[in-house]
XYZ file of C-alpha atoms in Angstrom:
722
model
C 115.848 18.063 54.383
C 114.674 14.752 52.933
C 116.450 11.597 54.097
C 118.321 9.895 51.263
C 118.619 6.092 51.192
C 122.191 5.084 51.909
C 122.045 1.446 50.847
C 123.859 0.770 47.545
C 121.944 -0.256 44.451
C 122.091 -3.866 43.363
C 124.599 -4.505 40.573
C 123.121 -4.305 37.075
C 124.053 -6.857 34.423
C 124.399 -4.250 31.708
C 124.895 -6.687 28.845
C 123.302 -10.035 28.095
C 124.792 -11.484 24.892
C 123.049 -14.076 22.771
C 123.040 -17.528 24.415
C 125.392 -19.048 21.859
C 128.031 -16.438 22.583
C 128.058 -16.876 26.330
C 129.302 -20.441 26.002
C 132.644 -19.271 24.625
C 134.540 -18.471 27.788
C 137.409 -16.813 25.943
C 135.412 -14.526 23.647
C 132.505 -13.870 26.015
C 134.036 -10.996 28.030
C 135.390 -9.308 24.896
C 132.050 -9.520 23.092
C 130.199 -8.313 26.175
C 132.470 -5.286 26.366
C 132.038 -4.511 22.660
C 128.279 -4.831 22.855
C 128.216 -2.527 25.860
C 130.141 0.072 23.879
C 127.731 -0.265 20.965
C 124.782 0.225 23.298
C 126.386 3.411 24.620
C 126.494 2.173 28.225
C 129.590 2.244 30.405
C 129.942 -1.167 32.120
C 130.906 -1.456 35.755
C 134.497 -2.343 36.439
C 135.257 -6.021 36.987
C 135.362 -6.833 40.631
C 133.672 -3.575 41.593
C 131.323 -4.601 44.385
C 129.875 -1.176 45.002
C 126.677 -1.994 43.134
C 126.541 1.526 41.721
C 124.840 2.445 38.464
C 127.322 3.799 35.954
C 126.194 5.839 32.961
C 128.200 7.555 30.299
C 128.932 11.186 31.128
C 129.073 14.181 28.820
C 132.818 13.780 28.458
C 132.593 10.064 27.693
C 133.985 8.777 30.996
C 131.822 6.586 33.244
C 130.152 8.373 36.125
C 127.833 7.159 38.834
C 124.304 8.460 38.422
C 123.194 10.790 41.229
C 120.648 9.310 43.608
C 117.208 10.864 43.570
C 114.354 10.898 46.064
C 111.138 12.871 45.687
C 108.422 14.093 48.030
C 105.012 15.443 47.006
C 102.957 17.649 49.321
C 99.534 18.591 47.889
C 96.773 20.715 49.368
C 93.316 20.405 47.815
C 91.084 23.455 48.376
C 87.674 22.838 46.843
C 88.061 22.861 43.045
C 91.840 23.489 42.972
C 95.021 21.894 44.277
C 98.444 23.329 45.106
C 101.408 20.953 44.929
C 105.028 21.176 46.056
C 107.339 18.549 44.571
C 110.739 18.298 46.276
C 113.444 16.416 44.385
C 116.592 15.561 46.335
C 119.719 14.932 44.253
C 122.577 13.214 46.069
C 126.046 13.018 44.560
C 127.738 9.928 46.014
C 130.932 10.337 43.985
C 134.160 12.296 44.426
C 133.397 14.274 41.254
C 131.524 17.528 40.699
C 128.356 16.482 38.904
C 125.592 17.920 36.747
C 122.436 15.799 36.941
C 119.558 15.918 34.451
C 116.206 14.346 35.240
C 113.105 13.887 33.075
C 109.875 13.931 35.080
C 106.110 14.157 34.517
C 103.501 16.519 35.930
C 99.740 16.762 35.327
C 99.006 18.038 31.817
C 96.972 20.945 33.225
C 99.519 21.975 35.875
C 100.409 25.667 36.054
C 104.092 25.492 37.088
C 105.061 28.835 38.617
C 107.763 28.337 41.276
C 111.142 26.651 41.584
C 113.685 26.868 44.403
C 117.186 25.461 44.645
C 118.361 24.550 48.150
C 122.105 24.066 48.680
C 123.023 23.609 52.332
C 121.438 26.523 54.168
C 121.104 28.623 50.997
C 117.745 28.951 49.195
C 117.896 30.329 45.650
C 114.507 31.336 44.208
C 114.169 30.875 40.451
C 113.134 33.552 37.964
C 110.866 33.038 34.977
C 112.624 33.957 31.712
C 112.265 33.340 28.025
C 113.484 29.826 27.331
C 116.693 30.652 25.497
C 117.629 33.387 27.977
C 117.098 30.976 30.871
C 119.247 28.340 29.159
C 122.057 30.849 28.575
C 121.982 31.941 32.227
C 122.152 28.329 33.364
C 125.033 27.408 31.040
C 127.002 30.476 32.116
C 126.515 29.617 35.788
C 127.518 26.021 35.156
C 130.730 27.107 33.432
C 131.530 29.521 36.275
C 131.195 26.783 38.889
C 128.008 28.189 40.452
C 125.158 26.094 41.775
C 122.299 26.383 39.298
C 119.048 24.687 38.352
C 116.907 24.890 35.221
C 113.306 23.666 34.818
C 112.135 23.373 31.214
C 108.811 22.205 29.781
C 109.204 19.641 26.988
C 105.461 18.921 26.857
C 102.680 20.335 29.052
C 102.996 17.115 31.085
C 106.737 16.447 30.667
C 109.563 18.509 32.174
C 113.319 18.340 32.689
C 115.363 19.510 35.628
C 119.075 20.171 35.227
C 121.141 20.800 38.367
C 124.757 21.949 37.942
C 127.755 21.801 40.249
C 126.601 19.308 42.848
C 129.650 18.848 45.058
C 131.181 15.488 46.046
C 128.999 13.782 48.641
C 126.513 16.637 48.546
C 122.705 16.662 48.515
C 120.803 19.502 46.868
C 117.058 20.033 46.737
C 114.926 21.358 43.898
C 111.410 22.392 44.905
C 108.793 22.868 42.173
C 105.313 24.246 42.831
C 102.254 24.193 40.621
C 98.507 24.794 40.632
C 96.010 22.412 39.035
C 92.224 21.982 38.854
C 90.419 19.103 40.522
C 88.540 16.957 38.016
C 85.041 15.655 38.621
C 82.602 13.399 36.814
C 79.277 11.925 37.900
C 79.782 13.084 41.480
C 83.303 11.696 41.861
C 86.258 14.055 42.319
C 89.747 13.036 41.272
C 93.350 14.143 41.661
C 96.144 12.528 39.669
C 99.904 12.752 40.165
C 102.114 11.214 37.460
C 105.308 9.771 38.929
C 107.207 8.332 35.951
C 107.852 9.584 32.426
C 107.047 6.604 30.228
C 109.341 5.911 27.251
C 107.879 7.418 24.091
C 107.961 6.265 20.502
C 109.083 8.917 18.023
C 108.441 8.386 14.306
C 111.579 8.588 12.215
C 112.683 11.941 10.770
C 111.875 12.572 7.106
C 115.353 11.679 5.886
C 114.603 7.998 6.397
C 110.911 7.986 5.540
C 109.275 7.342 2.235
C 109.241 10.427 0.004
C 105.758 9.380 -1.073
C 104.429 10.313 2.374
C 105.167 13.955 1.680
C 106.824 14.511 5.051
C 108.749 17.785 5.063
C 109.565 18.291 8.746
C 110.745 16.152 11.612
C 107.582 15.012 13.455
C 109.539 15.065 16.736
C 112.226 17.761 16.462
C 113.020 17.527 20.183
C 113.228 13.730 20.362
C 116.484 13.861 22.341
C 114.830 15.999 25.040
C 112.015 13.541 25.795
C 114.217 10.444 26.160
C 116.008 9.191 29.264
C 117.757 6.035 30.496
C 115.252 3.292 31.378
C 115.801 0.513 33.915
C 114.874 -3.102 33.223
C 112.783 -4.063 36.293
C 113.795 -7.706 35.909
C 117.441 -6.796 36.505
C 117.288 -3.861 38.855
C 115.196 -2.712 41.794
C 113.152 0.497 41.339
C 114.908 3.795 41.979
C 113.752 7.349 42.743
C 111.425 6.539 45.689
C 108.463 8.860 46.320
C 106.727 9.959 49.505
C 103.356 11.707 49.407
C 101.067 13.733 51.668
C 97.710 15.190 50.593
C 95.670 17.580 52.715
C 92.147 17.258 51.337
C 89.834 20.207 52.103
C 86.838 19.352 49.957
C 84.527 22.172 51.029
C 81.684 19.714 51.734
C 81.137 16.672 54.011
C 83.102 13.762 52.626
C 81.995 10.237 51.854
C 84.416 7.699 50.408
C 88.089 8.617 49.941
C 90.136 5.987 48.122
C 92.964 5.220 45.726
C 92.780 2.446 43.133
C 96.486 2.748 42.351
C 98.221 2.783 45.764
C 97.625 1.633 49.321
C 96.867 4.758 51.369
C 96.317 5.794 54.973
C 93.407 8.234 55.505
C 93.244 10.383 58.629
C 89.921 12.124 59.338
C 90.502 15.720 60.483
C 86.885 16.924 60.198
C 83.778 15.991 58.237
C 85.164 17.913 55.233
C 88.915 17.343 55.690
C 91.222 14.345 55.365
C 94.981 13.786 55.393
C 96.208 11.095 53.021
C 99.611 9.408 53.053
C 101.058 6.316 51.396
C 100.460 3.295 53.634
C 103.812 1.761 52.702
C 105.841 4.961 53.075
C 108.283 5.668 50.257
C 107.190 3.838 47.129
C 108.586 3.226 43.662
C 107.927 5.985 41.118
C 106.537 3.638 38.474
C 102.847 4.513 38.098
C 100.426 7.422 38.287
C 98.923 8.070 41.708
C 95.167 8.670 41.687
C 92.968 9.807 44.583
C 89.179 9.932 44.314
C 86.538 11.167 46.744
C 82.792 11.644 46.916
C 80.441 13.704 49.025
C 78.628 12.178 51.977
C 75.101 10.955 51.081
C 72.791 13.898 50.582
C 75.670 16.399 50.801
C 76.656 16.740 47.155
C 77.452 20.375 46.285
C 75.250 22.136 43.764
C 76.546 24.811 41.437
C 80.184 25.692 42.159
C 81.322 29.296 41.845
C 84.643 30.586 43.209
C 86.536 33.884 43.119
C 90.036 35.167 43.862
C 91.602 38.624 43.958
C 94.352 38.973 41.335
C 96.458 41.852 40.088
C 94.172 44.195 38.145
C 90.875 42.552 39.106
C 89.346 39.217 40.044
C 89.436 35.681 38.675
C 86.318 33.508 38.738
C 85.914 29.755 38.324
C 82.516 28.230 37.538
C 82.090 24.455 37.879
C 78.585 23.443 36.804
C 77.164 19.987 36.093
C 74.008 20.196 33.957
C 71.220 17.790 34.999
C 70.617 14.561 33.129
C 67.764 14.474 30.642
C 64.401 14.193 32.360
C 63.366 11.260 30.178
C 65.471 8.645 28.345
C 66.470 9.812 24.912
C 65.201 8.001 21.869
C 67.606 5.401 20.500
C 69.919 6.846 17.880
C 71.874 4.267 15.845
C 75.636 4.619 16.058
C 78.638 4.024 13.829
C 81.487 3.123 16.180
C 85.114 2.643 15.133
C 87.233 0.968 17.803
C 90.986 1.604 17.525
C 93.355 -0.467 19.678
C 97.086 0.076 20.167
C 99.033 -3.207 20.167
C 102.533 -1.699 20.002
C 105.386 -2.813 22.229
C 104.675 -0.309 24.984
C 101.285 -1.989 25.485
C 102.908 -5.316 26.390
C 101.866 -7.104 29.572
C 99.043 -5.744 31.734
C 98.245 -2.845 29.374
C 97.439 -5.171 26.484
C 95.173 -7.301 28.661
C 93.313 -4.207 29.902
C 92.929 -2.801 26.383
C 91.574 -6.066 24.982
C 89.154 -6.492 27.885
C 87.957 -2.907 27.432
C 87.370 -3.328 23.710
C 85.449 -6.577 24.255
C 83.151 -4.756 26.689
C 82.627 -2.085 24.035
C 81.676 -4.698 21.450
C 79.198 -6.286 23.869
C 77.431 -2.939 24.378
C 76.646 -2.494 20.683
C 72.955 -2.792 19.862
C 70.919 -3.878 16.868
C 71.004 -1.043 14.373
C 74.561 -0.038 15.293
C 77.466 -0.503 12.878
C 81.126 -0.855 13.759
C 84.692 -1.596 12.717
C 87.972 -2.412 14.506
C 91.446 -1.062 13.698
C 94.631 -2.337 15.340
C 98.017 -0.638 15.013
C 101.685 -0.801 15.926
C 104.296 0.068 13.248
C 101.600 -0.804 10.731
C 97.834 -1.045 11.004
C 95.019 -3.354 9.937
C 91.325 -2.551 9.494
C 89.246 -5.628 10.289
C 86.449 -4.939 7.790
C 86.622 -2.945 4.525
C 83.872 -0.653 5.868
C 81.421 -0.417 8.753
C 79.456 -3.635 9.290
C 76.227 -4.395 11.216
C 76.643 -5.267 14.898
C 75.231 -8.775 14.386
C 76.378 -12.056 15.871
C 78.557 -13.087 12.925
C 80.506 -9.830 12.702
C 80.825 -9.446 16.472
C 82.152 -12.989 16.830
C 84.781 -12.352 14.169
C 85.773 -9.073 15.844
C 86.140 -10.733 19.242
C 88.391 -13.438 17.804
C 90.463 -10.735 16.083
C 90.886 -8.810 19.337
C 91.718 -11.937 21.344
C 94.555 -12.794 18.923
C 96.362 -9.457 19.284
C 99.845 -9.364 20.774
C 101.967 -6.342 21.652
C 105.063 -5.626 19.566
C 106.702 -2.935 17.459
C 106.530 0.843 17.365
C 103.588 3.208 17.807
C 102.739 4.756 14.430
C 99.481 6.393 15.481
C 98.866 8.914 12.705
C 97.822 6.570 9.880
C 95.292 4.520 11.900
C 93.851 7.708 13.383
C 93.262 9.104 9.904
C 91.716 5.814 8.829
C 89.308 5.995 11.776
C 88.418 9.622 11.029
C 87.744 8.857 7.366
C 83.984 9.122 6.979
C 82.612 7.180 4.021
C 79.146 8.764 4.423
C 79.744 12.360 5.560
C 76.271 13.513 4.536
C 74.438 10.749 6.377
C 72.122 12.042 9.095
C 70.304 10.264 11.873
C 73.374 8.331 13.059
C 76.074 9.178 15.608
C 79.639 8.619 14.449
C 82.006 7.803 17.331
C 85.628 6.687 17.627
C 86.836 4.827 20.723
C 90.643 4.990 20.797
C 92.455 2.703 23.285
C 96.166 3.458 23.841
C 98.794 4.417 26.391
C 99.674 7.383 24.167
C 103.425 6.731 24.479
C 104.419 8.879 21.492
C 106.433 12.028 20.904
C 104.601 13.401 17.836
C 101.525 14.760 19.622
C 101.407 17.855 17.406
C 100.844 15.712 14.306
C 97.969 13.909 16.007
C 96.288 17.143 17.113
C 96.582 18.686 13.664
C 95.023 15.612 12.047
C 92.069 15.624 14.466
C 91.428 19.323 13.952
C 91.580 19.039 10.165
C 89.816 15.705 9.581
C 87.329 15.146 12.441
C 84.202 16.049 10.489
C 81.087 14.807 12.306
C 82.982 12.202 14.357
C 83.358 12.357 18.129
C 86.630 11.043 19.531
C 86.691 9.240 22.892
C 90.177 8.543 24.234
C 90.753 5.627 26.624
C 94.105 5.874 28.415
C 95.436 2.413 29.225
C 98.043 1.382 31.780
C 99.879 2.776 34.770
C 101.400 5.878 33.127
C 99.489 7.030 30.025
C 100.241 10.267 28.198
C 97.545 12.471 29.719
C 98.448 15.446 27.532
C 97.760 13.499 24.345
C 94.604 11.916 25.732
C 92.902 14.992 27.152
C 93.760 17.344 24.293
C 92.826 14.816 21.589
C 89.461 14.297 23.304
C 88.964 18.065 23.532
C 89.694 18.568 19.833
C 87.547 15.542 19.001
C 84.612 16.870 21.063
C 84.558 13.656 23.049
C 85.926 12.705 26.456
C 88.930 11.070 28.114
C 88.669 7.974 30.315
C 91.651 6.464 32.110
C 91.923 2.776 32.997
C 94.955 2.257 35.214
C 94.229 -1.103 36.850
C 92.412 -4.310 35.825
C 89.788 -3.626 38.496
C 88.797 -0.395 36.731
C 88.105 -1.939 33.307
C 84.456 -2.886 33.789
C 83.431 0.140 35.855
C 85.083 2.801 33.708
C 84.260 1.269 30.343
C 80.631 0.975 31.381
C 80.616 4.636 32.410
C 82.205 5.632 29.091
C 79.772 3.575 27.038
C 76.829 5.103 28.881
C 78.148 8.499 27.785
C 78.282 7.297 24.203
C 74.711 6.018 24.418
C 73.282 9.185 25.982
C 72.884 12.556 24.264
C 75.428 15.256 24.924
C 74.615 18.663 26.325
C 75.029 20.668 23.128
C 74.983 24.272 21.949
C 76.437 25.492 25.233
C 76.900 29.225 25.713
C 78.140 31.359 28.614
C 76.993 34.961 28.923
C 78.239 37.430 31.543
C 76.014 40.402 32.352
C 79.026 42.655 32.925
C 81.202 43.779 29.990
C 84.944 43.195 29.624
C 85.041 39.566 30.821
C 87.798 37.308 29.417
C 86.611 33.690 29.739
C 88.147 30.490 28.379
C 87.459 28.462 26.351
C 85.825 30.875 23.940
C 83.943 27.974 22.315
C 82.360 25.704 24.906
C 82.585 21.936 24.345
C 79.794 19.379 24.257
C 79.273 17.704 27.621
C 78.394 14.100 28.322
C 76.407 12.576 31.151
C 77.754 13.570 34.559
C 80.489 15.818 33.162
C 80.819 19.365 34.522
C 81.562 22.532 32.640
C 84.671 24.236 34.047
C 84.888 27.881 33.014
C 87.648 30.183 34.349
C 87.288 33.903 33.654
C 88.966 37.179 34.507
C 87.216 40.532 35.070
C 87.640 43.819 36.892
C 85.114 42.900 39.573
C 83.155 39.694 40.157
C 79.610 40.966 40.070
C 76.459 40.563 38.013
C 75.436 37.160 36.644
C 76.700 34.287 34.518
C 74.060 32.601 32.369
C 74.760 29.116 31.034
C 72.432 27.771 28.356
C 72.300 24.712 26.124
C 70.187 21.786 24.979
C 69.830 18.433 26.761
C 68.223 15.659 24.762
C 66.766 18.249 22.417
C 65.201 20.257 25.243
C 66.476 23.737 26.249
C 68.367 24.118 29.542
C 69.528 27.247 31.379
C 71.182 28.149 34.677
C 71.825 31.634 36.074
C 74.614 32.138 38.635
C 75.086 35.250 40.764
C 78.767 36.164 40.897
C 78.182 37.986 44.178
C 77.591 34.580 45.784
C 80.958 33.158 44.692
C 83.025 31.516 47.445
C 86.659 32.383 48.102
C 89.049 30.239 46.083
C 92.819 29.869 45.637
C 94.985 29.646 42.551
C 92.141 30.542 40.184
C 94.140 33.276 38.443
C 96.928 30.784 37.633
C 94.405 28.282 36.274
C 92.848 30.970 34.072
C 96.258 31.907 32.643
C 97.154 28.225 32.100
C 93.846 27.631 30.300
C 94.414 30.706 28.097
C 97.869 29.411 27.173
C 96.404 26.014 26.261
C 93.755 27.745 24.137
C 96.446 29.710 22.276
C 98.432 26.496 21.652
C 95.300 24.875 20.209
C 94.659 27.901 18.000
C 98.234 27.643 16.693
C 97.925 23.935 15.899
C 94.554 24.317 14.189
C 95.518 27.407 12.189
C 93.108 29.803 13.926
C 96.139 31.847 15.020
C 99.403 32.293 13.159
C 102.449 30.826 14.936
C 103.817 34.322 15.626
C 100.532 35.598 17.076
C 100.068 32.510 19.226
C 103.638 32.652 20.523
C 103.266 36.336 21.378
C 100.094 35.637 23.372
C 101.657 32.654 25.163
C 104.824 34.547 26.039
C 102.901 37.513 27.402
C 100.685 35.329 29.597
C 103.619 33.231 30.813
C 105.774 36.203 31.809
C 102.856 38.079 33.393
C 101.853 35.085 35.519
C 105.273 33.498 36.040
C 104.411 30.210 34.311
C 106.665 27.609 32.709
C 105.639 26.960 29.101
C 107.067 25.904 25.775
C 108.569 29.405 25.525
C 109.568 30.119 29.143
C 111.642 28.375 31.810
C 112.500 28.739 35.480
C 116.188 29.274 36.277
C 117.875 29.559 39.683
C 121.510 30.666 39.954
C 123.596 31.064 43.107
C 125.693 34.193 43.258
C 128.958 32.639 44.432
C 131.118 30.154 42.464
C 131.665 26.946 44.426
C 133.394 24.434 42.124
C 137.204 24.910 42.412
C 138.885 26.272 39.320
C 140.215 23.408 37.215
C 137.956 20.775 38.774
C 136.120 18.918 36.041
C 132.332 18.708 35.852
C 130.754 15.464 34.658
C 127.182 15.364 33.351
C 124.765 12.462 33.486
C 121.073 11.689 33.142
C 119.247 10.042 36.019
C 117.557 6.750 35.129
C 113.807 6.211 35.155
C 111.784 3.198 36.189
C 109.781 1.331 33.592
C 106.066 1.975 34.249
C 104.419 -0.799 36.252
C 102.905 -3.492 34.062
C 105.014 -2.635 31.016
C 106.995 -5.433 29.382
C 110.641 -4.457 28.909
C 111.248 -7.240 26.363
C 108.334 -6.054 24.195
C 109.995 -2.639 23.991
C 113.697 -3.331 23.821
C 114.028 -7.028 22.992
C 115.345 -9.953 24.984
C 119.028 -9.191 24.474
C 119.742 -11.172 21.290
C 122.021 -9.473 18.791
C 119.557 -9.389 15.926
C 116.197 -7.681 15.331
C 113.079 -9.533 16.360
C 111.359 -11.065 13.338
C 107.580 -10.560 13.454
C 105.195 -12.897 11.649
C 104.804 -12.121 7.915
C 101.489 -10.280 8.444
C 103.152 -7.863 10.867
C 106.590 -7.617 9.286
C 107.552 -3.941 9.139
C 110.127 -1.897 7.306
C 110.744 -0.143 10.616
C 110.981 -3.181 12.898
C 112.433 -2.152 16.274
C 115.878 -3.339 17.215
C 116.211 -4.930 20.653
C 118.596 -3.171 22.987
C 121.293 -5.118 24.790
C 121.447 -3.148 28.005
C 119.466 -3.146 31.206
C 119.664 0.636 31.057
C 118.978 2.277 27.722
C 118.542 5.964 26.890
C 115.797 5.963 24.282
C 112.395 7.261 23.351
C 111.023 3.983 21.998
C 112.433 1.769 19.231
C 111.588 3.526 16.011
C 113.291 2.361 12.841
C 115.908 -0.026 11.570
C 118.175 2.884 10.632
C 119.683 3.372 14.066
C 120.017 -0.367 14.557
C 121.854 -0.775 11.250
C 124.408 1.835 12.268
C 124.924 0.182 15.646
C 125.035 -3.267 14.073
C 127.647 -2.111 11.563
C 129.724 -0.539 14.307
C 129.270 -3.603 16.477
C 130.354 -5.884 13.647
C 133.420 -3.749 13.015
C 134.404 -3.758 16.687
C 133.724 -7.477 16.931
C 135.884 -8.153 13.879
C 138.721 -6.072 15.327
C 138.442 -7.844 18.659
C 138.366 -11.259 17.039
C 141.393 -10.366 14.900
C 143.381 -9.347 17.971
C 142.371 -12.547 19.733
C 143.477 -14.754 16.799
C 146.789 -12.874 16.435
C 147.591 -13.339 20.091
C 146.616 -17.002 19.921
C 148.818 -17.522 16.842
C 151.719 -15.738 18.520
C 151.349 -17.988 21.543
């Protein structure tokens, strides 16, 4: 069982009133209390030195948040990885508690196992249709049984609910998943998200302009992707993480490193390493990334792997086409740079994004044309149309980028459409490319995907994920639909290296017209339509068949010249988890077909549900539920429910998101004034997606004013009576 830290949390100043109010010693405590009520946060009792974090429970009474600690154990086997994430929930109160926790996983993770451990009892979860799993969980909760429910909110965002945690008790939830190892230009990478970043959700149609023609809520599940967020300036990080990775590369290893965390690397053999965090348990406030390369002269060639599955075999081909034999002729480019300067980009993220864009501008060549779009709640296009990449225009663009500051919400749809808008769709002889720099902290991903699929035209979309915890699901899927690529920049040290690598891809021809042909009939491979590839990028092709035999022929064009490779399936190496990865890829393909209209919603859902139930995978339509057989909460004992708080991602600026604590909205300069200016929140812990519109603030402000007036009236009456 995982050790749980016993030291109490530091006290949290839940309310910080405006400076003018704090000087009134008589009204200060009353106003602080009223503001805390408006913010929806239960303040700690006066004189309570426990230092515990109190959040509002389901029944409205304050309850201490359960403590959480997590451990990740990952085994890398060649092209795949198997992970076990153990979350330990500790109830430090005298109440029976239900804890809910929002957590991230890799966007391509195939989640197939969950176990609930209560004392010496291990309850293995079942995969069920989502609503059936929810009903089973709610029934168990009402009956006083220990129960756990794992639901997918996004392919990279999940919730765990654990019911009937006894007073002083620790329970464990173990989640297992399979994921592919990514590679590019000879470097292999594994990423583990550790914190679910707050997300901005555009307002529902009831408060949007009718002229926009919005008929449905762009984020119908907005309440499911929000959680309490800690202000790092007022509270130490919570939810510590420990990590162990057993790396079995399948070839002699060269460099093994992490740009995001200090690690300890133990050499087990020339092809195996054990990696742990050098500092032990660490704050869950940034993605963990591990990269490795082959020893000099030991780089693997074509990768082909196989696994026995029910009803046949699964095969995974990982092939990197060679670079063009000779440099390609210069092709002029039209490049639209889009930069996110919303509040979530405050601090280090904004600096990284600006530095990345400036590098992109410097790489433009004579004959190229460009434009720059910035966005938050609103957006500005620097030039009316594409302009030549000459000294005058580049100098103006660099000054524009240097002046940007992070503030406001993340309305991504309008600037994306502006970037996709092609003013010369019939023009040939030029490449049209969009470089989109953002942390992707939004909840309306479906709108973005639909716009890309419908409006991309001849453009290629290259997503650049900025910061310590970007939305990998948005980034990778947008790049896939945009026939571009996804680059992540998590630290300042990575800006130059990774932007240079991205820009070299943009300047070099893609491997186009790719096809995959199996000699044997009855093969189900995904994706059905192969993407363009850029320099150093591999093709990853999972397939399922009765027997792995015959050949796989890959063909395409590199720099205008034909290319072909023939692989013998008989020579495939043994692999693990390939069947799960195939099923996960098929589910993702069905989701894409639904969003782009290639499959009706009913047909797509039927395909997804069948695959999920057959392979035991958690999806939008299925969940994992574990229920103990015996009731344990005494009859009549109340159950309080609370959400566990999350850390703010490292480098994010809390004030840029939620305000400094003043009791009025921040007023942006006239150029950036928005109808939907975000209202600052008054609490160190706030359960939100991201600030979205003035509507919610107006309601809270009205309620706050009413409560303040009542409080002031009581104060004056008592003073007059005295």
